[in-house]
Short mmCIF file of C-alpha atoms and ligand atoms in Angstrom, two decimals:
data_model
loop_
_atom_site.label_atom_id
_atom_site.label_comp_id
_atom_site.label_asym_id
_atom_site.label_seq_id
_atom_site.Cartn_x
_atom_site.Cartn_y
_atom_site.Cartn_z
CA MET A 86 109.18 85.62 55.88
CA LYS A 87 108.46 88.70 58.01
CA ASN A 88 105.06 89.36 56.41
CA ILE A 89 103.97 85.72 56.69
CA CYS A 90 104.91 85.71 60.40
CA ASP A 91 102.66 88.76 60.98
CA ILE A 92 99.73 87.06 59.26
CA VAL A 93 100.28 83.81 61.23
CA GLN A 94 100.53 85.72 64.54
CA ASP A 95 97.18 87.38 63.73
CA ILE A 96 95.52 84.02 63.08
CA LEU A 97 97.13 82.18 66.05
CA PRO A 98 94.50 83.16 68.70
CA LEU A 99 91.77 81.79 66.38
CA TYR A 100 93.89 78.67 65.83
CA VAL A 101 94.22 78.12 69.61
CA ASP A 102 90.46 78.53 70.06
CA GLU A 103 89.93 76.14 67.10
CA VAL A 104 87.65 78.54 65.26
CA CYS A 105 89.66 79.16 62.04
CA SER A 106 88.95 77.58 58.65
CA ASP A 107 90.63 74.36 57.48
CA SER A 108 92.77 76.17 54.90
CA SER A 109 93.98 78.70 57.53
CA ARG A 110 94.81 75.84 59.91
CA THR A 111 96.90 74.03 57.26
CA PHE A 112 98.61 77.32 56.43
CA VAL A 113 99.48 77.95 60.10
CA GLU A 114 100.69 74.38 60.71
CA GLU A 115 102.94 74.42 57.63
CA HIS A 116 104.44 77.70 58.76
CA LEU A 117 104.97 76.47 62.32
CA GLU A 118 107.10 73.56 61.09
CA GLU A 119 109.71 75.98 59.83
CA CYS A 120 109.33 79.03 62.14
CA GLU A 121 110.65 78.83 65.71
CA LYS A 122 109.34 82.29 66.69
CA CYS A 123 105.67 81.62 65.79
CA LEU A 124 105.88 78.24 67.54
CA GLU A 125 106.95 80.05 70.74
CA THR A 126 103.98 82.44 70.40
CA LEU A 127 101.66 79.46 70.02
CA LYS A 128 103.06 77.84 73.19
CA SER A 129 102.61 80.99 75.26
CA LEU A 130 99.06 81.49 73.92
CA ARG A 131 98.19 77.90 74.90
CA LYS A 132 99.73 78.39 78.35
CA ASN A 133 97.62 81.56 78.93
CA ALA A 134 94.46 79.81 77.78
CA PHE A 135 95.21 76.98 80.20
CA GLU A 136 95.76 79.38 83.12
CA ASP A 137 92.51 81.22 82.33
CA ASN A 138 90.66 77.91 82.42
CA LEU A 139 92.31 77.06 85.74
CA ILE A 140 91.24 80.37 87.33
CA ASP A 141 87.65 79.92 86.08
CA GLU A 142 87.57 76.43 87.53
CA LYS A 143 88.99 77.62 90.90
CA GLU A 144 86.39 80.38 91.16
CA ASN A 145 83.64 77.91 90.37
CA ILE A 146 84.76 75.53 93.14
CA LEU A 147 85.13 78.37 95.69
CA GLY A 148 81.68 79.71 94.78
CA ARG A 149 80.10 76.27 95.24
CA HIS A 150 81.91 75.84 98.57
CA PHE A 151 80.77 79.26 99.81
CA LYS A 152 77.16 78.51 98.86
CA ALA A 153 77.30 75.15 100.64
CA ALA A 154 78.74 76.78 103.80
CA LYS A 155 75.97 79.42 103.67
CA ARG A 156 73.26 76.74 103.38
CA LYS A 157 74.80 74.90 106.35
CA THR A 158 74.80 78.05 108.54
CA PHE A 159 71.19 78.74 107.60
CA THR A 160 70.19 75.18 108.54
CA VAL A 161 71.92 75.49 111.94
CA GLY A 162 70.00 78.75 112.48
CA VAL A 163 66.65 77.11 111.70
CA ILE A 164 67.45 74.15 114.01
CA THR A 165 68.40 76.55 116.84
CA ALA A 166 65.10 78.38 116.33
CA GLY A 167 63.30 75.01 116.53
CA VAL A 168 65.10 74.09 119.76
CA LEU A 169 64.15 77.45 121.27
CA MET A 170 60.50 76.77 120.43
CA ILE A 171 60.44 73.73 122.79
CA PRO A 172 60.60 75.70 126.09
CA VAL A 173 58.10 78.19 124.62
CA ILE A 174 55.52 75.46 124.03
CA VAL A 175 56.24 73.73 127.38
CA CYS A 176 55.88 77.00 129.32
CA LEU A 177 52.71 77.90 127.42
CA ILE A 178 51.09 74.62 128.44
CA VAL A 179 52.35 74.75 132.06
CA ASN A 180 51.33 78.38 132.51
CA LEU A 181 47.83 77.73 131.13
CA ALA A 182 47.45 74.56 133.21
CA THR A 183 48.57 76.07 136.55
CA GLY A 184 47.40 79.66 136.32
CA HIS A 185 44.58 79.41 133.78
CA ALA A 186 45.94 82.65 132.34
CA LEU A 187 49.10 83.73 130.58
CA ASN A 188 51.32 85.85 132.84
CA TRP A 189 54.89 84.67 133.47
CA PHE A 190 54.79 82.90 130.10
CA PHE A 191 55.48 86.24 128.41
CA ILE A 192 58.65 86.69 130.47
CA VAL A 193 59.92 83.32 129.24
CA LEU A 194 58.87 84.14 125.68
CA THR A 195 60.63 87.52 125.59
CA SER A 196 63.77 86.08 127.27
CA LEU A 197 63.92 83.46 124.53
CA LEU A 198 63.46 86.20 121.93
CA VAL A 199 66.57 87.87 123.38
CA THR A 200 68.45 84.55 123.09
CA ALA A 201 67.17 84.07 119.52
CA SER A 202 68.30 87.55 118.50
CA LEU A 203 71.87 86.62 119.46
CA THR A 204 71.89 83.03 118.11
CA VAL A 205 69.33 82.58 115.32
CA VAL A 206 69.44 86.04 113.69
CA PRO A 207 73.20 86.12 112.90
CA LEU A 208 72.96 82.59 111.42
CA VAL A 209 69.89 83.15 109.27
CA VAL A 210 70.38 86.74 108.04
CA GLU A 211 72.49 86.99 104.88
CA SER A 212 73.61 90.61 104.82
CA LYS A 213 73.95 93.42 107.38
CA LYS A 214 74.32 90.82 110.15
CA LEU A 215 75.51 93.29 112.80
CA LEU A 216 72.68 95.73 112.10
CA TRP A 217 70.02 93.00 112.28
CA THR A 218 71.53 91.31 115.34
CA SER A 219 71.93 94.49 117.39
CA GLY A 220 68.53 95.79 116.26
CA THR A 221 66.62 92.62 117.16
CA PHE A 222 68.66 92.23 120.39
CA LEU A 223 67.80 95.73 121.62
CA GLY A 224 64.18 95.38 120.48
CA SER A 225 63.65 92.05 122.28
CA LEU A 226 65.48 93.36 125.37
CA MET A 227 63.04 96.29 125.49
CA LEU A 228 60.15 93.81 125.22
CA LEU A 229 61.62 91.74 128.08
CA LEU A 230 62.03 94.83 130.29
CA ALA A 231 58.49 95.96 129.49
CA THR A 232 57.07 92.51 130.28
CA CYS A 233 58.95 92.28 133.60
CA CYS A 234 57.86 95.82 134.44
CA ILE A 235 54.18 95.06 133.76
CA TYR A 236 54.42 91.69 135.58
CA THR A 237 55.89 93.24 138.74
CA GLY A 238 53.58 96.27 138.54
CA GLY A 239 56.55 98.65 138.43
CA LYS A 240 56.95 101.96 136.63
CA TRP A 241 60.68 101.75 136.07
CA PHE A 242 60.55 100.72 132.39
CA PHE A 243 61.81 103.99 130.89
CA ILE A 244 64.69 104.26 133.38
CA ALA A 245 65.89 100.74 132.56
CA ALA A 246 65.28 101.06 128.80
CA ILE A 247 67.08 104.39 128.43
CA SER A 248 70.02 103.15 130.53
CA VAL A 249 70.39 100.13 128.25
CA LEU A 250 70.18 102.30 125.11
CA LEU A 251 72.73 104.73 126.58
CA GLY A 252 75.27 101.94 127.10
CA ALA A 253 74.52 100.25 123.77
CA SER A 254 74.70 103.45 121.71
CA THR A 255 78.25 104.15 122.92
CA VAL A 256 79.44 100.73 121.76
CA ILE A 257 77.29 99.96 118.70
CA LEU A 258 76.67 103.36 117.04
CA PRO A 259 80.25 104.04 115.86
CA ILE A 260 80.54 100.51 114.42
CA ILE A 261 77.19 100.78 112.63
CA ALA A 262 78.10 104.22 111.28
CA LYS A 263 81.42 102.87 110.03
CA LYS A 264 79.93 99.77 108.38
CA TYR A 265 76.59 100.85 106.99
CA PHE A 266 76.43 104.63 106.58
CA PRO A 267 76.94 105.81 102.98
CA GLU A 268 80.51 106.72 102.01
CA HIS A 269 81.42 110.39 102.72
CA SER A 270 78.13 111.00 104.55
CA PHE A 271 78.26 113.61 107.32
CA TRP A 272 77.63 111.23 110.24
CA LYS A 273 80.14 108.68 108.94
CA ARG A 274 82.87 111.33 108.99
CA ASN A 275 81.71 112.56 112.43
CA LYS A 276 81.13 109.36 114.41
CA GLY A 277 82.20 111.00 117.69
CA LEU A 278 79.66 113.77 117.16
CA LEU A 279 76.96 111.17 116.45
CA VAL A 280 77.65 109.31 119.73
CA PHE A 281 77.93 112.54 121.75
CA THR A 282 74.63 113.90 120.37
CA THR A 283 72.75 110.62 120.92
CA ASP A 284 74.15 110.18 124.43
CA THR A 285 73.32 113.76 125.39
CA ILE A 286 69.69 113.30 124.31
CA LEU A 287 69.46 109.92 126.10
CA LEU A 288 71.08 111.28 129.27
CA TYR A 289 68.53 114.10 129.57
CA SER A 290 65.69 111.65 128.81
CA LEU A 291 67.04 109.44 131.63
CA ILE A 292 67.02 112.32 134.10
CA PHE A 293 63.44 113.25 133.19
CA SER A 294 62.28 109.64 133.47
CA VAL A 295 63.91 109.33 136.92
CA ALA A 296 62.30 112.63 137.97
CA ILE A 297 58.88 111.38 136.85
CA PHE A 298 59.55 108.09 138.71
CA ILE A 299 60.46 109.68 142.06
CA LYS A 300 58.15 112.70 141.60
CA THR A 301 60.25 115.40 143.28
CA THR A 302 61.07 118.65 141.50
CA ASN A 303 63.99 119.24 143.86
CA PHE A 304 65.79 116.27 142.30
CA LEU A 305 65.05 117.48 138.77
CA PHE A 306 66.59 120.91 139.37
CA LYS A 307 69.78 119.54 140.97
CA ALA A 308 70.20 116.67 138.51
CA LEU A 309 69.65 118.92 135.50
CA SER A 310 72.12 121.52 136.80
CA ILE A 311 74.88 119.01 137.62
CA THR A 312 74.34 117.09 134.37
CA THR A 313 74.39 120.28 132.31
CA VAL A 314 77.68 121.39 133.90
CA CYS A 315 79.25 117.97 133.16
CA VAL A 316 77.72 117.64 129.67
CA VAL A 317 78.81 121.13 128.61
CA SER A 318 82.34 120.42 129.91
CA ALA A 319 82.48 117.09 128.08
CA TRP A 320 81.22 118.74 124.86
CA LEU A 321 83.77 121.56 125.08
CA PHE A 322 86.58 119.08 125.73
CA PHE A 323 85.41 116.93 122.78
CA LEU A 324 85.11 119.93 120.45
CA ILE A 325 88.62 121.16 121.36
CA VAL A 326 90.21 117.75 120.80
CA ARG A 327 88.25 116.84 117.64
CA TYR A 328 87.42 120.07 115.81
CA TRP A 329 89.84 122.83 116.82
CA ARG A 330 91.66 123.38 113.52
CA VAL A 331 95.18 124.03 114.85
CA ASN A 332 98.28 121.85 115.13
CA GLY A 333 98.48 118.95 117.61
CA LEU A 334 100.61 120.88 120.14
CA MET A 335 98.15 123.75 120.40
CA ARG A 336 95.22 121.35 120.63
CA THR A 337 96.93 119.45 123.47
CA GLY A 338 97.65 122.77 125.19
CA GLY A 339 94.03 123.89 124.83
CA ALA A 340 92.72 120.56 126.14
CA LEU A 341 95.09 120.67 129.15
CA ILE A 342 94.15 124.25 130.06
CA PHE A 343 90.46 123.40 129.79
CA PHE A 344 90.93 120.25 131.88
CA GLY A 345 92.83 122.24 134.56
CA MET A 346 90.00 124.78 134.75
CA PHE A 347 87.43 121.99 134.96
CA LEU A 348 89.37 120.23 137.74
CA SER A 349 89.72 123.40 139.82
CA SER A 350 86.05 124.35 139.65
CA ILE A 351 83.92 121.21 139.26
CA ASN A 352 83.81 120.26 142.98
CA THR A 353 82.87 123.78 143.96
CA ILE A 354 80.14 124.07 141.35
CA ILE A 355 78.61 120.70 142.24
CA ASN A 356 78.75 121.46 145.98
CA SER A 357 76.97 124.74 145.41
CA ILE A 358 74.27 123.08 143.35
CA LEU A 359 73.79 120.37 146.02
CA GLU A 360 73.54 123.00 148.75
CA GLY A 361 70.84 124.59 146.66
CA SER A 362 72.11 128.10 146.15
CA VAL A 363 73.86 129.52 143.13
CA LEU A 364 74.90 132.48 145.31
CA GLU A 365 77.07 130.14 147.40
CA ILE A 366 79.39 129.44 144.45
CA GLY A 367 81.53 132.47 145.47
CA TYR A 368 81.74 131.29 149.09
CA ASN A 369 82.55 127.71 148.04
CA PHE A 370 85.34 128.93 145.78
CA SER A 371 87.05 130.64 148.73
CA VAL A 372 86.71 127.45 150.81
CA ALA A 373 88.02 125.35 147.92
CA PHE A 374 91.20 127.41 147.68
CA LYS A 375 91.94 126.61 151.34
CA ASP A 376 90.82 122.96 151.56
CA ASP A 377 91.12 121.38 148.16
CA TRP A 378 94.80 122.04 147.58
CA ILE A 379 95.59 118.71 145.82
CA ASN A 380 92.95 119.39 143.19
CA LEU A 381 94.14 122.94 142.95
CA GLU A 382 97.80 121.98 142.53
CA LEU A 383 96.91 119.47 139.83
CA SER A 384 94.85 122.01 137.94
CA VAL A 385 97.62 124.64 138.19
CA ILE A 386 100.10 122.09 136.77
CA CYS A 387 97.65 121.21 133.95
CA ILE A 388 97.11 124.85 133.05
CA ALA A 389 100.86 125.66 133.21
CA VAL A 390 101.81 122.70 130.98
CA GLY A 391 98.91 123.58 128.68
CA ILE A 392 100.18 127.16 128.27
CA ILE A 393 103.68 125.85 127.46
CA PHE A 394 102.20 123.54 124.79
CA LEU A 395 100.17 126.41 123.35
CA PHE A 396 103.24 128.62 123.06
CA ILE A 397 105.40 125.90 121.47
CA GLY A 398 102.49 125.22 119.09
CA LEU A 399 102.34 128.89 118.16
CA ILE A 400 106.08 128.99 117.44
CA VAL A 401 106.05 125.74 115.46
CA LYS A 402 103.04 126.76 113.37
CA PRO A 403 104.73 129.24 110.96
CA LYS A 404 107.55 126.70 110.39
CA ASN A 405 104.99 124.11 109.23
CA LYS A 406 103.49 126.68 106.89
CA ASN A 407 106.89 127.30 105.29
CA LYS A 408 107.38 123.57 104.83
CA SER A 409 104.06 123.11 103.10
CA ASN A 410 104.75 126.13 100.89
ZN1 LIG B 569 106.78 82.82 61.76
#
């Protein structure tokens, strides 16, 4: 009996799929009439086959539904684009009829491009929606700024454009790096560094574009000095918090000490720069110690707490090493 059961169990999958020969089928059916165990195997095989079919069917339905939803979204996008074309055509006609030349029409056109980038693009694009939407939005916004700038005869385009990019990069860059940069790539692992580098470049570009706009070298010197002091401080603070390879306590201590030093000196340094003489820094420091006592107290507290954190961190460190060993 045992040997026959083995043979029947081997044939059963073929029997369920109805691909075995007539003689094998008769052989299996005769055996099933007298063997409870093989009958059970047959039932479970049939149940599995049924479940597989059910899953296939479910996936088919979901796939069809998803495709239909996608088509619907695309259609809404195309209709929105069509609706946006109406004011474009109306303004084109009105502008030509009243002014006999196209001028403010381009402002309307570029404004509608901005609207389209936020409404039509996310509906029509199939993949990388965020990348396409933010890219076309920023691009059309630049066009709008340029058009307004030309129309009003101004020279402020670069100031406005760089300011917009500065704000946008802080919000959009980390998300784009997270979503679209290749896995384990350097900039994906260092999103903070990416934003800091981009913002530093944009900030200096902004200062130069303002300097060109107002045409005074005095401004450039002061703005560059103050910005550099603040940018270097921000970079140092960022590097301590993000890249100093010590335990959390020591890093907090280091950040607090640095912040205390920054707080105690920043007013003095900026005042000296504004008064135009680097030599006055020494004088301003002596004034600061008399006048700016709230700032000074705060910075002393920061530095003191920071030193305490550093020491605790130093004591805790060998303990952690023992644990990991
Ligand atoms: Zn059997």
